[in-house]
CSV table of C-alpha atoms in Angstrom, one decimal:
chain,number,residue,atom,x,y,z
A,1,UNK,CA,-8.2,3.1,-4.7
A,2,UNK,CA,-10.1,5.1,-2.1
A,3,UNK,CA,-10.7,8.6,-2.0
A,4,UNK,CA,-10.4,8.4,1.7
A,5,UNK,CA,-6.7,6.5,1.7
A,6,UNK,CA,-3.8,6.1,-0.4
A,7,UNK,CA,-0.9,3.8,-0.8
A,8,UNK,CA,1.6,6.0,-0.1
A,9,UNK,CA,0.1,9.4,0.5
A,10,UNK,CA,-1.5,10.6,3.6
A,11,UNK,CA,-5.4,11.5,3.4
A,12,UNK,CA,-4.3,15.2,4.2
A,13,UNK,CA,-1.7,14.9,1.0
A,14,UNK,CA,-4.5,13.8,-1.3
A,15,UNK,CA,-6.5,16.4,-0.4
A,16,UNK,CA,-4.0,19.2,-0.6
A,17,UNK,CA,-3.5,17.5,-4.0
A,18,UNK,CA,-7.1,18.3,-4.5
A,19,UNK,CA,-7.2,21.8,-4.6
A,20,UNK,CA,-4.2,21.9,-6.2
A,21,UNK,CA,-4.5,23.5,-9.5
A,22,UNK,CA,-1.1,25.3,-10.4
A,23,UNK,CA,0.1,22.3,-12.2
A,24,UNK,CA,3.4,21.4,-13.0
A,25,UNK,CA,4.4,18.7,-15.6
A,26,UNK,CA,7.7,17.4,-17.1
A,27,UNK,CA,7.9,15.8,-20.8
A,28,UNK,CA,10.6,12.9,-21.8
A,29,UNK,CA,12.6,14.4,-24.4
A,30,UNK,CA,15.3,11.6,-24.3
A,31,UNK,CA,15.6,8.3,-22.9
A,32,UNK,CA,12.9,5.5,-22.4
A,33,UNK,CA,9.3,5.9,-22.4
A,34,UNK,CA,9.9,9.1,-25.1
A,35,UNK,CA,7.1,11.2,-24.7
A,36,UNK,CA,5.3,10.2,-21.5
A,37,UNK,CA,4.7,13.3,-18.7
A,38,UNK,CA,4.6,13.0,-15.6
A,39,UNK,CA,2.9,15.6,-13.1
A,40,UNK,CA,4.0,17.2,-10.2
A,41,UNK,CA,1.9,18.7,-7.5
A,42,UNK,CA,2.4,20.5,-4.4
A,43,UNK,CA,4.2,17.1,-2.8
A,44,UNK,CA,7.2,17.2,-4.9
A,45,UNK,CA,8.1,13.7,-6.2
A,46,UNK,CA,11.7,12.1,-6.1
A,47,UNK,CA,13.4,10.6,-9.7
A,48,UNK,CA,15.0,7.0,-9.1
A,49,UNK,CA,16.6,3.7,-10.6
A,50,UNK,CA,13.1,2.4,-8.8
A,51,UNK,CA,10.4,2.5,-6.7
A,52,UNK,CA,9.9,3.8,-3.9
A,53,UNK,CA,11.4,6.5,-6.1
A,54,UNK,CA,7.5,8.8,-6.9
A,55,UNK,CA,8.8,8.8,-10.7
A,56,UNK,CA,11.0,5.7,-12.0
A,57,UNK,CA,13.3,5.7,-14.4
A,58,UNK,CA,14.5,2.9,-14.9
A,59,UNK,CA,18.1,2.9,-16.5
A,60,UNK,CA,21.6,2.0,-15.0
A,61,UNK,CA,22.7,6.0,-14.9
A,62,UNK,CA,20.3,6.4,-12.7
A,63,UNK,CA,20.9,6.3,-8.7
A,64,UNK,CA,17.7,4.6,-6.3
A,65,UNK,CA,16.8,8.1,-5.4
A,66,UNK,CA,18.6,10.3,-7.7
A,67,UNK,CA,17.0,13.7,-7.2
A,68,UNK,CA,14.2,15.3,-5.5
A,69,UNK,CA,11.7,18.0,-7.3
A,70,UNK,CA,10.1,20.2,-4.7
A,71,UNK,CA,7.7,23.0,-5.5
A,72,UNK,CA,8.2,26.5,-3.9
A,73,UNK,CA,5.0,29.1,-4.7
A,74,UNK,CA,5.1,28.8,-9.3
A,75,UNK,CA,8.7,27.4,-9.0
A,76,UNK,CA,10.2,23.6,-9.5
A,77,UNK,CA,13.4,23.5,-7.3
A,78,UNK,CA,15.6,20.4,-8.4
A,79,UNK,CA,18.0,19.1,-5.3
A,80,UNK,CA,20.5,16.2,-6.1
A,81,UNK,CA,20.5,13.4,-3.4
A,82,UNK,CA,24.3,12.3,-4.0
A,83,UNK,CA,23.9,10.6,-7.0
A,84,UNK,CA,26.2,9.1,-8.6
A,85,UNK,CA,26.6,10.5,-12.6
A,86,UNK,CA,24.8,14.0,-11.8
A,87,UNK,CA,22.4,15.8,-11.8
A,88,UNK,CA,21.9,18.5,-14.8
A,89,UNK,CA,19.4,21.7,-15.1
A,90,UNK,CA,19.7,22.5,-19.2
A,91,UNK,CA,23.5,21.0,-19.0
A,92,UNK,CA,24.7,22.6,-15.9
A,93,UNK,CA,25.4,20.2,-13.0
A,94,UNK,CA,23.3,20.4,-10.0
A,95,UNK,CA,25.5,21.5,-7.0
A,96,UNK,CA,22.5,23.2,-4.6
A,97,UNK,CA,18.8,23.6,-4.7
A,98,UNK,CA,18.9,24.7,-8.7
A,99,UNK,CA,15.2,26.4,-9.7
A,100,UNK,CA,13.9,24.3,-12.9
A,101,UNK,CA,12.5,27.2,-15.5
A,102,UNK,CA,9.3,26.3,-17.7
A,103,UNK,CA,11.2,25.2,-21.0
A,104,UNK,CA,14.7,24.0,-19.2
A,105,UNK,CA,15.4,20.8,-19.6
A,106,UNK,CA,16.3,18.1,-16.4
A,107,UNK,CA,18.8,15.6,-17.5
A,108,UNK,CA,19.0,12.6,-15.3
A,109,UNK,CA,21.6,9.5,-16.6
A,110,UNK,CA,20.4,9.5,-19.9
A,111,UNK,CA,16.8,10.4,-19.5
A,112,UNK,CA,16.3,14.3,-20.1
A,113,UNK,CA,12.6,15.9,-19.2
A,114,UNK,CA,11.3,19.0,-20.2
A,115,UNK,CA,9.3,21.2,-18.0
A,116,UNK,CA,6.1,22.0,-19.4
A,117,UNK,CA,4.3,25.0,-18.7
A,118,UNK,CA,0.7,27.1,-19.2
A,119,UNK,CA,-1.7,24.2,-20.9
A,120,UNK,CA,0.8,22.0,-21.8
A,121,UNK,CA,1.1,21.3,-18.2
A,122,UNK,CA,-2.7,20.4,-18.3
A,123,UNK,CA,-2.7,18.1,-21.4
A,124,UNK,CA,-3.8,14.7,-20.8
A,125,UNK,CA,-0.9,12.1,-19.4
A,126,UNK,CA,-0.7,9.2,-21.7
A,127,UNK,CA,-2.9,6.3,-21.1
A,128,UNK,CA,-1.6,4.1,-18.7
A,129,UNK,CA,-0.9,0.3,-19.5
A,130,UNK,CA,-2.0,-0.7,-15.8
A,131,UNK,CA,-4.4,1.3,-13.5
A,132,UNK,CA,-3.9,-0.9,-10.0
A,133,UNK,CA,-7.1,-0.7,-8.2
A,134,UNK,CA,-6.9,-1.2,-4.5
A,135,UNK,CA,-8.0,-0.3,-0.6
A,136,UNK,CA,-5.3,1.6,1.4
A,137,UNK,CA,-4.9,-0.7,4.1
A,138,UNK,CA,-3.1,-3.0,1.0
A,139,UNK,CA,-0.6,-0.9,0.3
A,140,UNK,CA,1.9,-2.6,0.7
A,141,UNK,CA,0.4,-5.6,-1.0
A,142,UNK,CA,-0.1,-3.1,-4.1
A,143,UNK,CA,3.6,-1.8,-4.1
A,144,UNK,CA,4.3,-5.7,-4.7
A,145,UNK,CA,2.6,-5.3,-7.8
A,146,UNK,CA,3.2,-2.1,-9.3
A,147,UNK,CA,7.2,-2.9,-8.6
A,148,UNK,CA,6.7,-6.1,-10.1
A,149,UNK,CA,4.7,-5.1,-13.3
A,150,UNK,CA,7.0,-2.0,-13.2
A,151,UNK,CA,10.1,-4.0,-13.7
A,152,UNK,CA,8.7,-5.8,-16.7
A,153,UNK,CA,8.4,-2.5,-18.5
A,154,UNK,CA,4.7,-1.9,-17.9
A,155,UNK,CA,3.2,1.8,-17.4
A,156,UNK,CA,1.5,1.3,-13.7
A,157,UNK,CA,-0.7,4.2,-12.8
A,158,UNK,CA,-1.6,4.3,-8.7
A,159,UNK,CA,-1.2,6.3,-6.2
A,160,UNK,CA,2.5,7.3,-6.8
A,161,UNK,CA,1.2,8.2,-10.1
A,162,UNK,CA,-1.1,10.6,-8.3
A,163,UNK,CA,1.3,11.9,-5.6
A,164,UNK,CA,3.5,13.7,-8.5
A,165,UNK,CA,0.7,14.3,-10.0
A,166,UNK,CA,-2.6,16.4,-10.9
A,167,UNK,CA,-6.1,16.7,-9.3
A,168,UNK,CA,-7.2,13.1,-7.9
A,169,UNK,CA,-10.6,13.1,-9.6
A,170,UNK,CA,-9.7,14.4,-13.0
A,171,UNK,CA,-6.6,12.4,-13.6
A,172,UNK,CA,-8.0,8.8,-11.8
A,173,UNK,CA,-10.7,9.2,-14.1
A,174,UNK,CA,-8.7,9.8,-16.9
A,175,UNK,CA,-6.3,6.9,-16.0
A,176,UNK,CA,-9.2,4.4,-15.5
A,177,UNK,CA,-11.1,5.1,-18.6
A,178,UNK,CA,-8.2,4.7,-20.8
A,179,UNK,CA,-5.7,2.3,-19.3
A,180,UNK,CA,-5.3,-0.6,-21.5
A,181,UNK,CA,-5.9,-2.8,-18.4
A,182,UNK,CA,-7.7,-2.4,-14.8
A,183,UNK,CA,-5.9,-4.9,-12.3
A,184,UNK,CA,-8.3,-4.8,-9.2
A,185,UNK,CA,-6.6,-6.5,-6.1
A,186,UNK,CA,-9.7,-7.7,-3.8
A,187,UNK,CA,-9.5,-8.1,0.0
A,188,UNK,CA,-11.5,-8.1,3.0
A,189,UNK,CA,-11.2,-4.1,2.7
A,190,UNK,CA,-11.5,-3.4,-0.9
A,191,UNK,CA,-14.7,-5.5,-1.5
A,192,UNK,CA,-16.2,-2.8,0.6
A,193,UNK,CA,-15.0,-0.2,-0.5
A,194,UNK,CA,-17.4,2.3,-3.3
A,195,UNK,CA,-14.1,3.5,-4.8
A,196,UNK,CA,-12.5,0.2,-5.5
A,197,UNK,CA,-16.2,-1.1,-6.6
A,198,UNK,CA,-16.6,1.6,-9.0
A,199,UNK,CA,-13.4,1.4,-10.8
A,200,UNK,CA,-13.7,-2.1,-11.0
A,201,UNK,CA,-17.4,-1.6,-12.4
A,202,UNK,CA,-16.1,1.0,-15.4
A,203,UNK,CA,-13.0,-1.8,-15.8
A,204,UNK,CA,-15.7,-4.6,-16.6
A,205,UNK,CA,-17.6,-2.0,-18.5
A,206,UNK,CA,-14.6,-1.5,-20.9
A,207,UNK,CA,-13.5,-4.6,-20.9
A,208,UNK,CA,-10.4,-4.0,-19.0
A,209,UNK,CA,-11.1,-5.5,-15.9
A,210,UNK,CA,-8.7,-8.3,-14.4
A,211,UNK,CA,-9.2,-9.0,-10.7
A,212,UNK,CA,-6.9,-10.7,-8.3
A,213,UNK,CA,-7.6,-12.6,-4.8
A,214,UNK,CA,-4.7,-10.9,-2.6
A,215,UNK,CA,-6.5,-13.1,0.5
A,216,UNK,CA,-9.7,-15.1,0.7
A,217,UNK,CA,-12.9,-12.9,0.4
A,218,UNK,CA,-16.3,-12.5,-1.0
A,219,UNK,CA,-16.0,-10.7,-4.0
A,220,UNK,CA,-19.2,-8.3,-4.9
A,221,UNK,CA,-21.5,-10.3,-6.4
A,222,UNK,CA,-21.7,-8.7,-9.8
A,223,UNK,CA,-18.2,-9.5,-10.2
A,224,UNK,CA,-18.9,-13.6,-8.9
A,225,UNK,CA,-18.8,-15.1,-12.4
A,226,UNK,CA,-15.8,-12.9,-13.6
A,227,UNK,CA,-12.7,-15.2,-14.0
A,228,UNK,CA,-10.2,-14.1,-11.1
A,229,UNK,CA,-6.6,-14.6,-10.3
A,230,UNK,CA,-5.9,-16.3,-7.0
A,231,UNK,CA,-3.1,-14.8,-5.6
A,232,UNK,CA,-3.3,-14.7,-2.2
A,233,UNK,CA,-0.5,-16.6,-1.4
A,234,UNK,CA,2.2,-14.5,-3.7
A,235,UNK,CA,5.2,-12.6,-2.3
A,236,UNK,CA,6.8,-11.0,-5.4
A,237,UNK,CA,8.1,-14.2,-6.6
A,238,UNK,CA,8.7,-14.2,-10.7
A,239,UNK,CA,8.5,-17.7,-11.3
A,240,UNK,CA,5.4,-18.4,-9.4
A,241,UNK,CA,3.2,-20.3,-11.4
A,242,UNK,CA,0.0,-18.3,-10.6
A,243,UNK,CA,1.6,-14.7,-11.0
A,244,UNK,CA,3.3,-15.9,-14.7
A,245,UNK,CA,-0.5,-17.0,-15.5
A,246,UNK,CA,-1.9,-13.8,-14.5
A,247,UNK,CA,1.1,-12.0,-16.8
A,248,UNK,CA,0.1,-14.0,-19.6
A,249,UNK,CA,-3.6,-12.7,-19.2
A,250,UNK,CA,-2.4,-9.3,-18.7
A,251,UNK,CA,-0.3,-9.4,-22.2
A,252,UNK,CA,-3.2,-10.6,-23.4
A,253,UNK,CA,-5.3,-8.1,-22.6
A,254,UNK,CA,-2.6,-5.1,-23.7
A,255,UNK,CA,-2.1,-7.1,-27.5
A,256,UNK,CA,-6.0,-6.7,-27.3
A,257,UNK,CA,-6.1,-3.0,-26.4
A,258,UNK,CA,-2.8,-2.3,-29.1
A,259,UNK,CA,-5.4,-4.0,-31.2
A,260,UNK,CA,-8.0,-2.3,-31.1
A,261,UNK,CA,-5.8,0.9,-31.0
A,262,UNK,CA,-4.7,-0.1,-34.8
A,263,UNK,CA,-8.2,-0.3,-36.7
């Protein structure tokens, strides 16, 4: 990703993100994914079934766009958006703008997050399965992915990651260098692009790296002899021969890094 552009955040809301440092950081207690944080900044994020929703949670309980965090000065204010089994702030059901205290607990169908607070809130996110790599102007292409990846049960870290989320340089980094896999989508726009160059650079580095052709391009040409997905011609399709290759080397590649993880 660029520093200069985002998938789904402006230029101006990365940068606000930037010199954001009163974090804010909420915990699975209960539900899927036990354990994993998620980070809010001065954006707010939205809590959904799926994406566009800025943190998913995907369970049946859940509406599309279930509730909305927003931040107001040190506080976390939780508004329903008409959902349809609730909304609750440590049991209570959410019937206006309800303030979300460090320590309460957010209960949302059956997932339930904490809200973390002093260094808690600054402890390191778990690693990521997927960091998506990508140029702004592909947005849209990206979202295919990280939806797609998403629905198989993946952990996708990009940009939406980073709009409820901390500091773009310290938590990218952190995200890049341990994700269990680097999936760099090259186009016209990201080939020339530092950003995308550099994270794919630390991804090959690591041994995470696995590019995809989203159009017809010349790829750097340290990255020329590096075996690369062609899927230029994909539209979200499951079945697509091509994309249920690329799944099978991205499996792979996790079973590697679980691996690893066990010695």
């Amino acid at each position: 990703m660029d520093v200069d552009q985002t998938r789904i955040m402006t230029a101006a809301d990365r940068a606000e993100s930037a010199i954001d440092r009163a974090l804010h950081s909420l915990e699975l207690i209960d539900g899927l994914y036990l354990g994993r944080r998620y980070l809010v900044a001065r954006a707010g994020a939205t809590l959904g079934r799926s994406a566009p929703a800025d943190i998913v949670l995907p369970e049946s309980e859940v509406s599309r766009a279930h509730c909305r965090i927003t931040v107001e000065g040190d506080e976390l204010v939780v508004t329903d958006l008409g959902s349809t089994n609730g909304t609750f702030v440590d049991g209570a059901r959410v019937a206006q703008p309800t303030i979300l205290p460090v320590g309460s607990v957010l209960t949302v169908g059956r997932q339930s997050l904490r809200r973390l607070g002093g260094e808690d809130a600054r402890a390191p996110v778990a690693a990521p399965d997927i960091f998506l790599s990508y140029n702004r102007e592909d947005q849209a292409t990206a979202r295919r992915f990280a939806e797609a990846f998403t629905a198989l049960g993946f952990d996708v870290w990009w940009d939406v990651t980073l709009r409820a989320g901390q500091a773009y340089d310290e938590v990218t980094e952190a995200a890049l260098r341990t994700a269990k896999a680097v999936v760099v989508l090259w186009s016209k726009r990201s080939v020339a692009s530092r950003w995308v160059r550099a994270e794919a650079t630390l991804g090959d580095r690591n041994g995470t790296l696995l590019p995809a052709m989203i159009e017809a391009c010349e790829r750097p040409v340290m990255f020329e002899l590096t075996q690369t997905a062609n899927l230029s011609h994909w539209q979200g399709e499951p079945d697509d021969p091509a994309w249920l290759a690329f799944l099978e080397d991205v499996r792979r590649r996790l079973d590697a890094s679980a691996t690893e993880s066990s010695r």
